[in-house]
mmCIF file of C-alpha atoms in Angstrom:
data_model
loop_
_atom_site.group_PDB
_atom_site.id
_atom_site.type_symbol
_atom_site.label_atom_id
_atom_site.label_comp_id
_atom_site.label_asym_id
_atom_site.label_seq_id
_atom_site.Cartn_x
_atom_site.Cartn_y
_atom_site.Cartn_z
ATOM 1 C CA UNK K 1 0.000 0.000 0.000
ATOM 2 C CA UNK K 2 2.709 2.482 0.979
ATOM 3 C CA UNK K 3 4.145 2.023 -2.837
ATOM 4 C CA UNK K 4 1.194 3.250 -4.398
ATOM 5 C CA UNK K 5 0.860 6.268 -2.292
ATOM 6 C CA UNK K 6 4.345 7.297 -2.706
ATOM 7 C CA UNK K 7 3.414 9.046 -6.583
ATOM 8 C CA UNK K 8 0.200 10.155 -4.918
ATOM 9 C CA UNK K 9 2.275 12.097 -2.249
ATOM 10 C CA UNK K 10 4.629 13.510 -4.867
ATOM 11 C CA UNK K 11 2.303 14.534 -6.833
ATOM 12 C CA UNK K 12 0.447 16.404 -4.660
ATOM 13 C CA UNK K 13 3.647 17.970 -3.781
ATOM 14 C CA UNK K 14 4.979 19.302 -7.165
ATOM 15 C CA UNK K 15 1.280 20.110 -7.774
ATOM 16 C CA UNK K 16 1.177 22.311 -4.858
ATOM 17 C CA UNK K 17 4.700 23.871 -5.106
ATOM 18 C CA UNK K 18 4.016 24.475 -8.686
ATOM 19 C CA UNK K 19 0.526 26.085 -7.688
ATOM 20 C CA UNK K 20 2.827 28.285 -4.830
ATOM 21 C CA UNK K 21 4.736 29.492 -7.672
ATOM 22 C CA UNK K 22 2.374 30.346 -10.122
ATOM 23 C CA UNK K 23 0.124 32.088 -7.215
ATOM 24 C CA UNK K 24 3.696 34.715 -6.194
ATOM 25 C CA UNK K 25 3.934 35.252 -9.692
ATOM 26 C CA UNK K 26 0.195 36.427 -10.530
ATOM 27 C CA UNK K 27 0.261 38.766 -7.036
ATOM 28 C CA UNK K 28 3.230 40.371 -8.160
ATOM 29 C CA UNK K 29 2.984 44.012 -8.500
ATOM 30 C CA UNK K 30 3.959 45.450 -11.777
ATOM 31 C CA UNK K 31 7.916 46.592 -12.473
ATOM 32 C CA UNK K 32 7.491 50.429 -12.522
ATOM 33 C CA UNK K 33 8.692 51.655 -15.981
ATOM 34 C CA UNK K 34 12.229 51.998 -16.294
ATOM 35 C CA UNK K 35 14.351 55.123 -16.205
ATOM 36 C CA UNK K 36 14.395 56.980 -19.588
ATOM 37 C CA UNK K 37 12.957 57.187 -22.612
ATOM 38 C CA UNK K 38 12.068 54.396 -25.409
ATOM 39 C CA UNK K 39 13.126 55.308 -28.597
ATOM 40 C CA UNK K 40 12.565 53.441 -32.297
ATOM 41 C CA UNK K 41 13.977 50.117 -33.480
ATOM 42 C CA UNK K 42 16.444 50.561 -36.362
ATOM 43 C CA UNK K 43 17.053 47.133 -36.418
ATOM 44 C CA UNK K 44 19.946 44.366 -35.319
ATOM 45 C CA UNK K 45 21.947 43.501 -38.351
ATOM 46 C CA UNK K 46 25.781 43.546 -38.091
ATOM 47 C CA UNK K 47 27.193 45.193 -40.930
ATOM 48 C CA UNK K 48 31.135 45.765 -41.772
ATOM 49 C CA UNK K 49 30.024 49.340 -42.125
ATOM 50 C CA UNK K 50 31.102 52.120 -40.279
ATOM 51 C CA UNK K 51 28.399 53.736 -40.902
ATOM 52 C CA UNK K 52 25.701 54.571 -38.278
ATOM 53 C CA UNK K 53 22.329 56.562 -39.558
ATOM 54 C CA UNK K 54 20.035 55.720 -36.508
ATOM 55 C CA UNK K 55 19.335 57.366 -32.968
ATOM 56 C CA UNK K 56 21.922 60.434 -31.652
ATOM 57 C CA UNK K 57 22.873 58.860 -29.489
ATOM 58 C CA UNK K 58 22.818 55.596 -30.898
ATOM 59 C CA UNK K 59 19.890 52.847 -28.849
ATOM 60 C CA UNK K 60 20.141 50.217 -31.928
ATOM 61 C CA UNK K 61 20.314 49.823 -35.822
ATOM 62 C CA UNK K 62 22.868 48.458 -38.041
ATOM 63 C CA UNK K 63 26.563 48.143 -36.564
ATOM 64 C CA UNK K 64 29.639 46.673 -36.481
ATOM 65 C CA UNK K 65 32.172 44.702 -33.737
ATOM 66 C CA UNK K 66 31.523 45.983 -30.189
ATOM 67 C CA UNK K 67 34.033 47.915 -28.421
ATOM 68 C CA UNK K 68 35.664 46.754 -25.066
ATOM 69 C CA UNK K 69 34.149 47.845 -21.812
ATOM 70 C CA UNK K 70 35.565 50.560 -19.928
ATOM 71 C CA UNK K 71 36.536 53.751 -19.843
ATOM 72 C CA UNK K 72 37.463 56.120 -22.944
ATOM 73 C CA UNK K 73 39.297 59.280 -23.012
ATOM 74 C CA UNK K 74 38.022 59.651 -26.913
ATOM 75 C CA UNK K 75 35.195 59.249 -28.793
ATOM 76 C CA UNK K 76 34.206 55.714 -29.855
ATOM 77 C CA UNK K 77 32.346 55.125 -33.037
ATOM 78 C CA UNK K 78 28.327 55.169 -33.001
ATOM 79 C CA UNK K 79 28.108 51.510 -34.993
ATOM 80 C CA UNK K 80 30.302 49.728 -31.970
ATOM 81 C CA UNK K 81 28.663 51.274 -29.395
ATOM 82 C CA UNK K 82 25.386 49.461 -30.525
ATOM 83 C CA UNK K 83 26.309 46.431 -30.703
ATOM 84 C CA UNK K 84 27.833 46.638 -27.201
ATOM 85 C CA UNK K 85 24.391 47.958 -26.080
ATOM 86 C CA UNK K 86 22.819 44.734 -28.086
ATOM 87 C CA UNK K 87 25.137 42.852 -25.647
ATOM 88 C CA UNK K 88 23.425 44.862 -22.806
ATOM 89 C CA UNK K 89 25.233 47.578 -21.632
ATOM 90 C CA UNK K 90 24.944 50.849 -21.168
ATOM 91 C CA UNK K 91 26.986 53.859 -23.092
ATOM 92 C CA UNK K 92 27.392 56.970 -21.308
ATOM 93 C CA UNK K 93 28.303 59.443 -23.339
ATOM 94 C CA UNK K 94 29.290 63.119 -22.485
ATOM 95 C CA UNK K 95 30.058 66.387 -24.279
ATOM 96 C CA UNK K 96 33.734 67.394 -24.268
ATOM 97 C CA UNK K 97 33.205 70.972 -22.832
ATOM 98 C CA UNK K 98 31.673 69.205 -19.815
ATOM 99 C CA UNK K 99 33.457 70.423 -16.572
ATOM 100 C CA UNK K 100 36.797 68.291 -15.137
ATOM 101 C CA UNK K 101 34.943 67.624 -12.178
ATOM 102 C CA UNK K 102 31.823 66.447 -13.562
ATOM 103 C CA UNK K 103 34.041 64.235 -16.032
ATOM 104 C CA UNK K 104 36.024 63.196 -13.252
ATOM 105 C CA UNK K 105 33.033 61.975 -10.941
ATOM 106 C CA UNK K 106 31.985 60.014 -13.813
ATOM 107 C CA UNK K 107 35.478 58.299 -14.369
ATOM 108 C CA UNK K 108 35.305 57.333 -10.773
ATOM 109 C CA UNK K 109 32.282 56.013 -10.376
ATOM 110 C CA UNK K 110 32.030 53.659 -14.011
ATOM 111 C CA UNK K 111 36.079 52.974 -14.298
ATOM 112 C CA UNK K 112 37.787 49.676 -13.654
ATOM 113 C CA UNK K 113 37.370 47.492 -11.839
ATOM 114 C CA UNK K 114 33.624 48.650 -11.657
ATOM 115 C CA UNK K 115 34.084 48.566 -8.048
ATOM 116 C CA UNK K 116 30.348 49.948 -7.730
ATOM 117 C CA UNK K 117 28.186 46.700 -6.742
ATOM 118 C CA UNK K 118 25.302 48.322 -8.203
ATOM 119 C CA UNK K 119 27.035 48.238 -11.759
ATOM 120 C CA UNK K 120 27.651 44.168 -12.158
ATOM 121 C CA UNK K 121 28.285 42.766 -14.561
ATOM 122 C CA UNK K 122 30.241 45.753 -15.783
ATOM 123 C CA UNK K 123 29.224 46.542 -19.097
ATOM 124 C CA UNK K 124 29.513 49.800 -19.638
ATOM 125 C CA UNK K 125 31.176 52.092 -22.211
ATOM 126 C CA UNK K 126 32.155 55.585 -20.697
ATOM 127 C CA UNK K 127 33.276 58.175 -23.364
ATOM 128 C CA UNK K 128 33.584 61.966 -24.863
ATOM 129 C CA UNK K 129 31.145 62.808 -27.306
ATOM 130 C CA UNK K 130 31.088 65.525 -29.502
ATOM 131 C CA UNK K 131 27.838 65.678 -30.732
ATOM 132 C CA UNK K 132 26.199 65.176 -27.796
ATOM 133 C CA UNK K 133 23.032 67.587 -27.068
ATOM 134 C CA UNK K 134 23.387 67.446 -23.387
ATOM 135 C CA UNK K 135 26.232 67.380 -21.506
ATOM 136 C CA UNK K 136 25.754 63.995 -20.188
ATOM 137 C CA UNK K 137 24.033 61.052 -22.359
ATOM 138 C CA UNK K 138 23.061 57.628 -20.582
ATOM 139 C CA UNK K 139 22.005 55.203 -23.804
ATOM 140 C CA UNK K 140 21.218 51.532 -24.009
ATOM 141 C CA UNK K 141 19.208 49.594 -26.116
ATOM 142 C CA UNK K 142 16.304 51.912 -27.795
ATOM 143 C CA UNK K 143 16.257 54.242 -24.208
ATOM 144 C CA UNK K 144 17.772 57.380 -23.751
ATOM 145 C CA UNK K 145 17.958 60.069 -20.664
ATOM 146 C CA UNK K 146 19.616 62.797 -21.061
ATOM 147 C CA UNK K 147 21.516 64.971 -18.146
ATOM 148 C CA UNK K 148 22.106 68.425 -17.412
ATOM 149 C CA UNK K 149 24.849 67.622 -15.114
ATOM 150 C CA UNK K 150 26.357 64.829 -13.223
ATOM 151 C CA UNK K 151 23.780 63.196 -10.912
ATOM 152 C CA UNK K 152 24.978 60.338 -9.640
ATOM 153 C CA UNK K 153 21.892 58.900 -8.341
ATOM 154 C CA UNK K 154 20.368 59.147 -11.752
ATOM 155 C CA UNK K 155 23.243 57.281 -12.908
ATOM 156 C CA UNK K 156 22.999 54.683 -10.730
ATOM 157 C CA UNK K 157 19.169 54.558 -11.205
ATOM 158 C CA UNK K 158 19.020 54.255 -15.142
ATOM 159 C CA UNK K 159 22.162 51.466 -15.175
ATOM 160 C CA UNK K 160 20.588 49.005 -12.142
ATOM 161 C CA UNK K 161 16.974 49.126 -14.600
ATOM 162 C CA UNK K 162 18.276 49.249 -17.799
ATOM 163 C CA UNK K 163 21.584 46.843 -18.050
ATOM 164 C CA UNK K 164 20.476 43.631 -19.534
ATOM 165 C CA UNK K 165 17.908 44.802 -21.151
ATOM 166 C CA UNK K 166 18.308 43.792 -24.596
ATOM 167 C CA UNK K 167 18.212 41.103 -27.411
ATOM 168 C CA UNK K 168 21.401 39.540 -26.538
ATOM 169 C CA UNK K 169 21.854 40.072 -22.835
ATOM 170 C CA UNK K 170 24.452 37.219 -22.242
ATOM 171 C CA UNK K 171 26.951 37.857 -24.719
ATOM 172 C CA UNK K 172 29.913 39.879 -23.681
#
């Protein structure tokens, strides 16, 4: 008798666990939209190009090989920095003229080793940016805030909601 009751018992149990799960999952408030704004899809499709035509700054289109992660004392093209975003990072981009200090607060907080626990995994692209239209850009894919000045908690805010969110969030 105990034999036949054994499956019974089991499955009973996966039934009920399974019923637990599904139950958290329905009375789970909404995620409250994420920092920024959504722009349009230009697409995914790697091109030896290094031509980008989309978003300023670029959120997605055409592009070519990403870029590494880190820190950038010069401008990095527009069709890398996509496909890094693609990846899921973030690119935050800033107008030369910017103060030192602002730039400086920004090197700290995003440069190697990523020390911030708020920013793992660390991928994100910090770099100059000429044709910026603020002083301070935070991009990923097809989202967009823009800055008036360094704010860190801003910062932190838009890269804890927005890394990862993309097509291709586990490639590197």
């Amino acid at each position: 008798m105990k034999i036949r009751t054994l499956p019974i018992v089991l499955a009973v149990v996966i039934l009920g666990f399974t019923g637990a799960i599904i139950a958290a999952k329905a009375n789970k408030p909404p995620e409250p939209p994420r920092p920024g704004v959504e722009q349009s899809d230009h697409g995914r499709e790697h091109v030896d190009s290094k031509k980008y035509g989309g978003d300023q700054p670029p959120t997605s289109g055409a592009h070519a090989n990403p870029v590494s992660w880190g820190v950038y004392d010069t401008e990095v093209r527009d069709d890398q920095l996509v496909h890094n975003m693609e990846h899921g990072g973030i690119y935050i981009s800033y107008q030369p003229s910017l103060p030192k200090d602002q730039v400086d607060k920004l090197t700290r907080l995003l440069s190697a080793p990523f020390a911030n626990p708020k920013f793992q995994p660390t991928k994100i692209v910090l770099a100059p940016r000429a044709t910026n239209k603020s002083p301070i850009e935070l991009s990923s894919w097809r989202r967009s805030e823009t800055l008036l000045a360094y704010d860190q908690q801003k910062i932190e805010d838009y890269v804890a909601r927005n890394l990862g969110k993309s097509p291709e969030p586990l490639a590197r």
